[in-house]
Amino acid sequence: MTSAERSGFSRRGLLIGAAGAGGVAVGATASGLFNAVNADEPAPPPTDVVPFFGAQQAGVATPVQDRLVFASFDVVSDRREDLVAMLKEWTSAAAKLTAGDPVGEVAGHPMAPPEDTGEALGLPAANLTLTVGFGPSLFDQRFGLEAKKPAVLHEIPALPADELDLGRSHGDLCVQACADDAQVAFHAIRNLLRIGRGTVVMRWCQLGFGRSSTTTRSQSTPRNLMGFKDGTNNILSESPADMDAFVWVGDETDQQWMRGGTYVVSRRIRILVESWDRDRLEDQEAVIGRQKVGGGPLTGVRERDVVDLAAKNKQGELVVDTNAHIRLAAPASNDGQKILRRGFNFTDGMDPRTGQLDAGLFFICFQKDPAKQFVAIQRRLGATDLLNEYIKHVASAVFACPPGLREGQWWGQDLFS
């Protein structure tokens, strides 16, 4: 079932309905069509709209959608007022896009470019969320933000086994677009890029499909491209204690504009699919520390059975290898630290240099202190994880995501004020 079918609301359906009812002027706006078609009865409210305004930005604790477009931007204007004006316009556009509306007229003046690119007409809101972040490089001397840089915001340092492509790493700004429709997510990023032309350029962009984690009990645990369930023990939005302890920035921050926000780390992790596919099942399960089909730990049966890291077999050997992924990533192995994972599978076709699939996991995680959480955990994983034989970390970025907005506010208002 598509998100449109789930919601019972489709702008494409409205367009078709309008034509069948006797035709509507080509220049009519989407809202005009809406009113024309539904003049005699109120339209049911859409059920696939995630509120844009709130205490925290949507797209962090929100139930993970099915599709991702994650874009990083560099600011090319050195005028602070240009950046502020663009952020105000981005905020206005984002509120419309997440409500399922175009950012402007698709069919306006015939001698002017359309204000909205139009490819989302007829599509539902699809639970679109847009989450903005500010990279460490934004806080240099260009915009007078040096004193506003959070003490915990630094580029991710070099980590064991990194093979980073700097062209796909870092950035001044990021926008994470998640939706249950790929074209809705793409349309949002495309129109923000269009609005920002002359002020920002896109540095890199990653499309993702198939969520590889869950952020709520209402969702089942998905599988990654290795065929294993991923993120079984992820932080859930129904656990406010964990969200406050590990995700949302609190009173400990040195920057009040970040209070209630969070920090996002992205990592493009390529999976060496061809090598993994040749490995035997027993070894695959030993590398991960879980059963492939059921998802339970090697020391249990069901997926959510607690992992017994001390359990030994009849030969006196640890059941979960000392370098199994599940052991090294466990909070028990990382001073109790946790992160909120929100990644997606990806494929970018074939690597022309090797003739192998360019596919893997676009890892996204949210936390309140990247150095204490992601960096510390990944330093251990990158050094000895058995999984390293089958993966490569090829891109990296970190951004500060401010808290949510009230109506009338704009992205970065407290940062630039």
CSV table of C-alpha atoms in Angstrom, one decimal:
chain,number,residue,atom,x,y,z
A,1,MET,CA,0.0,0.0,0.0
A,2,THR,CA,1.4,3.4,-1.0
A,3,SER,CA,1.4,6.3,1.4
A,4,ALA,CA,-1.2,8.0,-0.8
A,5,GLU,CA,-3.5,5.0,-0.4
A,6,ARG,CA,-2.8,5.1,3.3
A,7,SER,CA,-3.6,8.7,3.6
A,8,GLY,CA,-6.6,8.8,1.2
A,9,PHE,CA,-5.2,12.1,0.0
A,10,SER,CA,-3.5,12.6,-3.4
A,11,ARG,CA,-2.8,15.8,-5.2
A,12,ARG,CA,-2.6,13.8,-8.4
A,13,GLY,CA,-6.1,12.4,-7.6
A,14,LEU,CA,-7.4,15.9,-7.3
A,15,LEU,CA,-6.0,16.9,-10.6
A,16,ILE,CA,-7.6,13.9,-12.4
A,17,GLY,CA,-10.8,14.5,-10.5
A,18,ALA,CA,-10.8,18.1,-11.6
A,19,ALA,CA,-10.4,17.2,-15.3
A,20,GLY,CA,-13.2,14.7,-15.1
A,21,ALA,CA,-15.5,17.2,-13.6
A,22,GLY,CA,-15.4,19.4,-16.6
A,23,GLY,CA,-11.8,20.7,-16.8
A,24,VAL,CA,-10.0,23.4,-14.9
A,25,ALA,CA,-7.8,26.2,-16.3
A,26,VAL,CA,-4.2,25.0,-16.7
A,27,GLY,CA,-3.0,28.0,-14.7
A,28,ALA,CA,-5.0,27.1,-11.6
A,29,THR,CA,-2.9,26.4,-8.5
A,30,ALA,CA,-3.1,23.2,-6.5
A,31,SER,CA,-5.0,24.9,-3.8
A,32,GLY,CA,-7.5,26.3,-6.3
A,33,LEU,CA,-8.0,22.8,-7.7
A,34,PHE,CA,-8.5,21.6,-4.1
A,35,ASN,CA,-11.3,24.1,-3.5
A,36,ALA,CA,-12.9,23.5,-6.9
A,37,VAL,CA,-13.1,19.8,-6.5
A,38,ASN,CA,-14.2,19.8,-2.9
A,39,ALA,CA,-16.7,22.7,-2.9
A,40,ASP,CA,-19.6,20.6,-1.6
A,41,GLU,CA,-17.8,18.6,1.1
A,42,PRO,CA,-14.9,19.2,3.4
A,43,ALA,CA,-11.7,17.4,2.5
A,44,PRO,CA,-10.6,14.9,5.0
A,45,PRO,CA,-7.4,15.9,6.8
A,46,PRO,CA,-4.3,14.2,5.5
A,47,THR,CA,-2.9,11.6,7.8
A,48,ASP,CA,0.6,11.6,6.4
A,49,VAL,CA,1.8,15.0,7.6
A,50,VAL,CA,4.4,15.3,10.3
A,51,PRO,CA,4.2,18.6,12.1
A,52,PHE,CA,7.0,20.9,11.1
A,53,PHE,CA,6.8,23.1,14.2
A,54,GLY,CA,7.6,21.7,17.6
A,55,ALA,CA,10.0,21.6,20.5
A,56,GLN,CA,12.5,19.5,18.5
A,57,GLN,CA,13.1,19.2,14.8
A,58,ALA,CA,11.2,16.5,13.1
A,59,GLY,CA,13.3,13.7,11.5
A,60,VAL,CA,15.1,12.7,14.7
A,61,ALA,CA,12.6,10.9,16.9
A,62,THR,CA,10.0,10.7,14.1
A,63,PRO,CA,9.3,7.1,13.1
A,64,VAL,CA,11.8,6.4,10.3
A,65,GLN,CA,10.4,6.8,6.8
A,66,ASP,CA,11.2,4.6,3.8
A,67,ARG,CA,13.3,7.0,1.7
A,68,LEU,CA,16.1,9.5,2.3
A,69,VAL,CA,17.8,12.4,0.5
A,70,PHE,CA,20.6,13.8,2.6
A,71,ALA,CA,22.3,16.9,1.2
A,72,SER,CA,25.3,18.9,2.3
A,73,PHE,CA,25.9,22.5,1.2
A,74,ASP,CA,28.7,24.9,1.2
A,75,VAL,CA,28.0,28.7,1.5
A,76,VAL,CA,29.5,30.6,-1.4
A,77,SER,CA,28.3,34.1,-0.4
A,78,ASP,CA,30.4,35.8,2.2
A,79,ARG,CA,27.5,38.1,3.2
A,80,ARG,CA,25.9,37.2,6.5
A,81,GLU,CA,22.6,38.8,5.3
A,82,ASP,CA,22.5,36.6,2.3
A,83,LEU,CA,22.7,33.5,4.5
A,84,VAL,CA,20.1,34.8,6.9
A,85,ALA,CA,17.7,35.6,4.1
A,86,MET,CA,18.1,32.2,2.6
A,87,LEU,CA,17.5,30.4,5.9
A,88,LYS,CA,14.3,32.4,6.4
A,89,GLU,CA,13.2,31.5,2.9
A,90,TRP,CA,14.2,27.8,3.4
A,91,THR,CA,12.1,27.7,6.6
A,92,SER,CA,9.0,29.1,4.9
A,93,ALA,CA,9.4,26.6,2.1
A,94,ALA,CA,10.1,23.7,4.5
A,95,ALA,CA,6.8,24.4,6.4
A,96,LYS,CA,4.9,24.3,3.1
A,97,LEU,CA,6.7,21.2,1.7
A,98,THR,CA,6.2,19.1,4.9
A,99,ALA,CA,2.5,20.0,4.8
A,100,GLY,CA,2.3,18.6,1.2
A,101,ASP,CA,2.1,22.0,-0.5
A,102,PRO,CA,4.2,23.4,-3.3
A,103,VAL,CA,6.6,26.2,-2.4
A,104,GLY,CA,4.9,28.5,-4.9
A,105,GLU,CA,2.9,28.4,-8.1
A,106,VAL,CA,3.8,25.7,-10.5
A,107,ALA,CA,1.8,27.4,-13.3
A,108,GLY,CA,2.2,31.1,-12.7
A,109,HIS,CA,3.2,33.7,-15.2
A,110,PRO,CA,3.9,32.2,-18.6
A,111,MET,CA,7.0,34.3,-19.1
A,112,ALA,CA,8.6,33.4,-15.7
A,113,PRO,CA,10.1,30.2,-14.4
A,114,PRO,CA,7.6,28.3,-12.1
A,115,GLU,CA,8.1,29.0,-8.4
A,116,ASP,CA,7.9,25.3,-7.7
A,117,THR,CA,9.5,22.7,-9.9
A,118,GLY,CA,6.2,20.7,-10.0
A,119,GLU,CA,7.3,17.0,-9.8
A,120,ALA,CA,5.5,16.5,-6.5
A,121,LEU,CA,2.1,17.6,-7.8
A,122,GLY,CA,-0.3,14.7,-7.3
A,123,LEU,CA,1.8,13.1,-4.6
A,124,PRO,CA,0.9,13.1,-0.9
A,125,ALA,CA,2.9,14.7,1.9
A,126,ALA,CA,4.3,11.2,2.5
A,127,ASN,CA,5.4,12.0,6.1
A,128,LEU,CA,8.1,14.3,4.8
A,129,THR,CA,10.4,15.7,7.4
A,130,LEU,CA,13.2,18.2,6.8
A,131,THR,CA,16.0,18.5,9.4
A,132,VAL,CA,18.6,21.2,9.2
A,133,GLY,CA,22.1,21.2,10.6
A,134,PHE,CA,25.2,23.5,10.8
A,135,GLY,CA,28.7,22.1,10.2
A,136,PRO,CA,31.9,23.1,12.1
A,137,SER,CA,33.1,25.0,9.0
A,138,LEU,CA,30.2,27.5,9.2
A,139,PHE,CA,31.7,28.8,12.4
A,140,ASP,CA,34.8,30.3,10.9
A,141,GLN,CA,35.4,34.1,10.4
A,142,ARG,CA,33.0,34.5,7.4
A,143,PHE,CA,29.8,35.2,9.3
A,144,GLY,CA,31.0,36.2,12.7
A,145,LEU,CA,29.8,33.0,14.4
A,146,GLU,CA,33.1,32.0,16.0
A,147,ALA,CA,31.9,32.6,19.5
A,148,LYS,CA,28.7,30.7,18.8
A,149,LYS,CA,30.4,27.4,18.0
A,150,PRO,CA,29.5,24.7,20.5
A,151,ALA,CA,32.5,23.2,22.3
A,152,VAL,CA,31.5,19.7,21.3
A,153,LEU,CA,31.2,20.5,17.5
A,154,HIS,CA,34.4,19.4,15.7
A,155,GLU,CA,35.0,17.5,12.5
A,156,ILE,CA,35.1,13.8,13.1
A,157,PRO,CA,38.8,12.9,13.5
A,158,ALA,CA,40.5,10.3,11.5
A,159,LEU,CA,39.3,6.9,12.7
A,160,PRO,CA,40.8,3.4,12.2
A,161,ALA,CA,40.2,1.9,8.8
A,162,ASP,CA,38.8,5.2,7.4
A,163,GLU,CA,39.1,5.6,3.6
A,164,LEU,CA,37.3,8.9,3.2
A,165,ASP,CA,36.4,10.7,0.0
A,166,LEU,CA,36.6,14.3,1.0
A,167,GLY,CA,34.3,15.3,-1.9
A,168,ARG,CA,31.6,13.3,-0.1
A,169,SER,CA,32.4,14.5,3.4
A,170,HIS,CA,31.8,17.6,5.6
A,171,GLY,CA,29.9,20.8,4.6
A,172,ASP,CA,28.7,24.1,6.0
A,173,LEU,CA,25.0,23.1,6.2
A,174,CYS,CA,23.0,19.9,5.8
A,175,VAL,CA,19.4,19.1,5.2
A,176,GLN,CA,18.1,15.6,5.8
A,177,ALA,CA,14.9,14.9,3.8
A,178,CYS,CA,13.0,11.7,4.8
A,179,ALA,CA,9.7,10.6,3.3
A,180,ASP,CA,7.7,7.6,2.4
A,181,ASP,CA,8.0,8.6,-1.3
A,182,ALA,CA,11.4,9.1,-3.0
A,183,GLN,CA,10.1,11.8,-5.3
A,184,VAL,CA,8.7,13.9,-2.5
A,185,ALA,CA,12.0,13.8,-0.7
A,186,PHE,CA,13.9,14.7,-3.9
A,187,HIS,CA,11.5,17.5,-4.7
A,188,ALA,CA,12.1,19.1,-1.3
A,189,ILE,CA,15.9,19.1,-1.6
A,190,ARG,CA,15.7,20.3,-5.2
A,191,ASN,CA,13.5,23.3,-4.3
A,192,LEU,CA,15.7,24.2,-1.3
A,193,LEU,CA,18.7,24.1,-3.6
A,194,ARG,CA,16.9,26.2,-6.1
A,195,ILE,CA,16.0,28.8,-3.5
A,196,GLY,CA,19.6,28.9,-2.2
A,197,ARG,CA,21.2,29.4,-5.6
A,198,GLY,CA,23.8,32.1,-5.4
A,199,THR,CA,24.2,31.7,-1.6
A,200,VAL,CA,25.0,27.9,-1.3
A,201,VAL,CA,26.1,25.1,-3.6
A,202,MET,CA,25.5,21.4,-3.0
A,203,ARG,CA,28.7,19.8,-1.8
A,204,TRP,CA,27.4,16.2,-1.9
A,205,CYS,CA,24.1,14.3,-1.8
A,206,GLN,CA,23.1,10.8,-0.8
A,207,LEU,CA,19.9,9.0,-1.7
A,208,GLY,CA,18.8,6.1,0.5
A,209,PHE,CA,16.1,3.4,0.4
A,210,GLY,CA,14.8,1.0,3.0
A,211,ARG,CA,15.3,2.2,6.5
A,212,SER,CA,18.0,0.3,8.4
A,213,SER,CA,16.8,1.1,11.9
A,214,THR,CA,13.7,1.8,13.9
A,215,THR,CA,13.0,4.6,16.3
A,216,THR,CA,9.6,3.5,17.7
A,217,ARG,CA,8.0,0.3,19.1
A,218,SER,CA,5.4,0.5,16.3
A,219,GLN,CA,8.1,-0.4,13.7
A,220,SER,CA,9.6,-3.8,13.1
A,221,THR,CA,13.4,-4.2,12.9
A,222,PRO,CA,14.5,-3.9,9.3
A,223,ARG,CA,17.3,-5.7,7.5
A,224,ASN,CA,20.5,-4.2,6.1
A,225,LEU,CA,22.0,-5.2,2.8
A,226,MET,CA,23.9,-8.0,4.6
A,227,GLY,CA,20.6,-9.6,5.2
A,228,PHE,CA,20.7,-9.1,9.0
A,229,LYS,CA,18.3,-7.3,11.2
A,230,ASP,CA,19.9,-4.0,12.2
A,231,GLY,CA,19.4,-1.7,15.2
A,232,THR,CA,17.6,-4.1,17.4
A,233,ASN,CA,18.7,-2.3,20.6
A,234,ASN,CA,18.3,1.2,19.1
A,235,ILE,CA,17.1,4.1,21.3
A,236,LEU,CA,13.3,4.5,20.9
A,237,SER,CA,11.4,7.7,21.0
A,238,GLU,CA,9.1,6.1,23.7
A,239,SER,CA,12.1,6.1,26.1
A,240,PRO,CA,12.3,9.8,27.2
A,241,ALA,CA,15.0,9.0,29.7
A,242,ASP,CA,17.3,7.7,27.0
A,243,MET,CA,16.4,10.5,24.6
A,244,ASP,CA,17.3,13.1,27.3
A,245,ALA,CA,20.4,11.2,28.4
A,246,PHE,CA,21.9,10.5,25.0
A,247,VAL,CA,20.2,12.5,22.2
A,248,TRP,CA,18.8,15.9,23.2
A,249,VAL,CA,21.3,18.6,24.3
A,250,GLY,CA,20.5,19.9,27.8
A,251,ASP,CA,21.8,22.4,30.3
A,252,GLU,CA,25.3,21.0,29.9
A,253,THR,CA,25.8,22.9,26.6
A,254,ASP,CA,27.9,26.1,26.4
A,255,GLN,CA,25.6,27.4,23.7
A,256,GLN,CA,22.0,28.2,24.6
A,257,TRP,CA,20.9,28.1,20.9
A,258,MET,CA,21.6,24.4,20.9
A,259,ARG,CA,19.6,23.6,24.1
A,260,GLY,CA,17.0,21.1,23.0
A,261,GLY,CA,18.9,20.3,19.8
A,262,THR,CA,21.2,17.4,18.9
A,263,TYR,CA,24.2,16.5,16.8
A,264,VAL,CA,24.0,14.3,13.7
A,265,VAL,CA,26.9,12.2,12.4
A,266,SER,CA,26.7,10.7,8.9
A,267,ARG,CA,28.9,8.0,7.5
A,268,ARG,CA,28.8,6.5,4.0
A,269,ILE,CA,29.7,2.8,4.7
A,270,ARG,CA,30.3,0.8,1.6
A,271,ILE,CA,29.5,-2.9,2.0
A,272,LEU,CA,31.8,-5.2,0.0
A,273,VAL,CA,28.8,-7.2,-1.1
A,274,GLU,CA,30.6,-9.6,-3.4
A,275,SER,CA,33.0,-10.7,-0.6
A,276,TRP,CA,30.1,-11.0,2.0
A,277,ASP,CA,28.0,-13.1,-0.4
A,278,ARG,CA,30.8,-15.7,-0.6
A,279,ASP,CA,31.1,-16.1,3.1
A,280,ARG,CA,29.5,-19.1,4.8
A,281,LEU,CA,26.5,-18.5,7.0
A,282,GLU,CA,28.2,-19.7,10.2
A,283,ASP,CA,31.0,-17.1,9.7
A,284,GLN,CA,28.5,-14.3,8.8
A,285,GLU,CA,26.7,-15.0,12.1
A,286,ALA,CA,30.0,-15.1,14.0
A,287,VAL,CA,31.0,-11.7,12.5
A,288,ILE,CA,27.7,-10.1,13.6
A,289,GLY,CA,27.1,-12.1,16.7
A,290,ARG,CA,23.4,-12.7,15.8
A,291,GLN,CA,21.4,-15.3,13.9
A,292,LYS,CA,20.7,-14.3,10.4
A,293,VAL,CA,17.1,-15.3,10.0
A,294,GLY,CA,15.6,-14.9,13.4
A,295,GLY,CA,17.8,-12.0,14.5
A,296,GLY,CA,18.4,-13.4,18.0
A,297,PRO,CA,21.8,-13.1,19.6
A,298,LEU,CA,24.0,-16.2,19.4
A,299,THR,CA,23.5,-16.6,23.1
A,300,GLY,CA,19.7,-16.5,22.8
A,301,VAL,CA,16.7,-17.4,20.6
A,302,ARG,CA,14.4,-14.4,20.1
A,303,GLU,CA,15.5,-11.2,18.5
A,304,ARG,CA,15.2,-9.1,21.7
A,305,ASP,CA,16.8,-11.7,24.1
A,306,VAL,CA,19.5,-10.0,26.1
A,307,VAL,CA,23.0,-10.7,24.8
A,308,ASP,CA,25.1,-12.7,27.3
A,309,LEU,CA,28.6,-11.5,26.5
A,310,ALA,CA,30.1,-13.8,29.1
A,311,ALA,CA,28.5,-17.0,27.8
A,312,LYS,CA,30.8,-19.9,26.7
A,313,ASN,CA,30.3,-23.0,24.7
A,314,LYS,CA,31.2,-26.6,25.7
A,315,GLN,CA,34.8,-26.0,24.7
A,316,GLY,CA,35.0,-23.1,27.1
A,317,GLU,CA,35.2,-20.5,24.3
A,318,LEU,CA,33.1,-17.3,24.2
A,319,VAL,CA,29.9,-17.8,22.2
A,320,VAL,CA,30.1,-14.2,21.0
A,321,ASP,CA,33.6,-13.6,19.6
A,322,THR,CA,35.7,-11.0,21.3
A,323,ASN,CA,35.6,-8.9,18.1
A,324,ALA,CA,32.1,-9.6,17.0
A,325,HIS,CA,30.2,-6.5,15.9
A,326,ILE,CA,27.4,-6.9,18.5
A,327,ARG,CA,30.0,-7.1,21.4
A,328,LEU,CA,32.0,-4.1,20.3
A,329,ALA,CA,28.9,-1.9,19.6
A,330,ALA,CA,27.1,-2.8,22.9
A,331,PRO,CA,26.7,-0.1,25.5
A,332,ALA,CA,28.4,-2.5,28.0
A,333,SER,CA,31.6,-2.3,25.9
A,334,ASN,CA,31.4,1.5,25.6
A,335,ASP,CA,31.0,2.9,29.1
A,336,GLY,CA,27.2,2.7,28.8
A,337,GLN,CA,27.1,5.1,25.8
A,338,LYS,CA,24.3,4.9,23.3
A,339,ILE,CA,23.4,6.7,20.0
A,340,LEU,CA,20.1,7.0,18.1
A,341,ARG,CA,20.6,5.3,14.8
A,342,ARG,CA,18.5,6.5,11.7
A,343,GLY,CA,20.4,5.1,8.7
A,344,PHE,CA,19.3,3.9,5.3
A,345,ASN,CA,20.5,1.4,2.7
A,346,PHE,CA,21.9,2.8,-0.5
A,347,THR,CA,23.1,1.8,-3.9
A,348,ASP,CA,24.8,4.0,-6.4
A,349,GLY,CA,25.1,1.4,-9.2
A,350,MET,CA,28.5,-0.1,-10.0
A,351,ASP,CA,32.0,1.0,-9.2
A,352,PRO,CA,33.6,1.4,-12.6
A,353,ARG,CA,37.1,0.9,-11.1
A,354,THR,CA,36.3,-2.6,-9.8
A,355,GLY,CA,33.1,-3.7,-11.5
A,356,GLN,CA,31.6,-4.3,-8.2
A,357,LEU,CA,28.4,-2.9,-6.6
A,358,ASP,CA,28.6,0.4,-5.0
A,359,ALA,CA,26.2,-0.3,-2.2
A,360,GLY,CA,26.0,-0.2,1.6
A,361,LEU,CA,24.7,1.7,4.5
A,362,PHE,CA,24.3,5.4,4.8
A,363,PHE,CA,24.7,5.5,8.6
A,364,ILE,CA,23.1,8.4,10.4
A,365,CYS,CA,23.1,8.8,14.2
A,366,PHE,CA,22.0,11.5,16.6
A,367,GLN,CA,23.6,12.2,20.0
A,368,LYS,CA,24.4,15.0,22.4
A,369,ASP,CA,28.2,14.7,22.3
A,370,PRO,CA,29.7,13.1,19.1
A,371,ALA,CA,33.2,12.7,20.6
A,372,LYS,CA,32.0,10.8,23.7
A,373,GLN,CA,29.4,8.8,21.8
A,374,PHE,CA,29.9,8.1,18.0
A,375,VAL,CA,33.7,8.7,17.9
A,376,ALA,CA,34.4,6.6,21.0
A,377,ILE,CA,32.3,3.7,19.8
A,378,GLN,CA,33.6,3.8,16.2
A,379,ARG,CA,37.2,4.0,17.3
A,380,ARG,CA,36.8,0.6,19.0
A,381,LEU,CA,34.8,-0.8,16.0
A,382,GLY,CA,37.3,0.5,13.4
A,383,ALA,CA,40.2,-1.1,15.2
A,384,THR,CA,39.1,-4.7,15.7
A,385,ASP,CA,35.5,-5.3,14.4
A,386,LEU,CA,35.3,-8.6,12.4
A,387,LEU,CA,33.0,-6.7,10.1
A,388,ASN,CA,35.8,-4.5,8.8
A,389,GLU,CA,36.8,-7.2,6.4
A,390,TYR,CA,33.5,-6.5,4.5
A,391,ILE,CA,32.9,-2.8,4.9
A,392,LYS,CA,34.7,0.6,4.2
A,393,HIS,CA,33.9,3.9,5.7
A,394,VAL,CA,34.2,6.2,2.7
A,395,ALA,CA,32.6,9.5,3.8
A,396,SER,CA,32.0,11.4,7.1
A,397,ALA,CA,30.3,14.5,8.4
A,398,VAL,CA,28.9,16.1,11.5
A,399,PHE,CA,26.4,18.9,12.0
A,400,ALA,CA,24.7,20.7,14.9
A,401,CYS,CA,20.9,20.4,14.6
A,402,PRO,CA,19.3,23.2,16.6
A,403,PRO,CA,16.0,22.6,18.4
A,404,GLY,CA,12.6,23.0,16.8
A,405,LEU,CA,10.7,26.1,15.9
A,406,ARG,CA,7.6,28.0,16.8
A,407,GLU,CA,5.5,29.4,14.0
A,408,GLY,CA,7.1,32.7,12.9
A,409,GLN,CA,10.6,31.6,13.8
A,410,TRP,CA,13.2,30.5,11.2
A,411,TRP,CA,16.1,28.0,11.0
A,412,GLY,CA,19.1,29.4,12.8
A,413,GLN,CA,17.3,32.4,14.3
A,414,ASP,CA,18.8,32.0,17.8
A,415,LEU,CA,22.2,31.3,16.3
A,416,PHE,CA,22.3,34.5,14.2
A,417,SER,CA,20.6,36.7,16.7
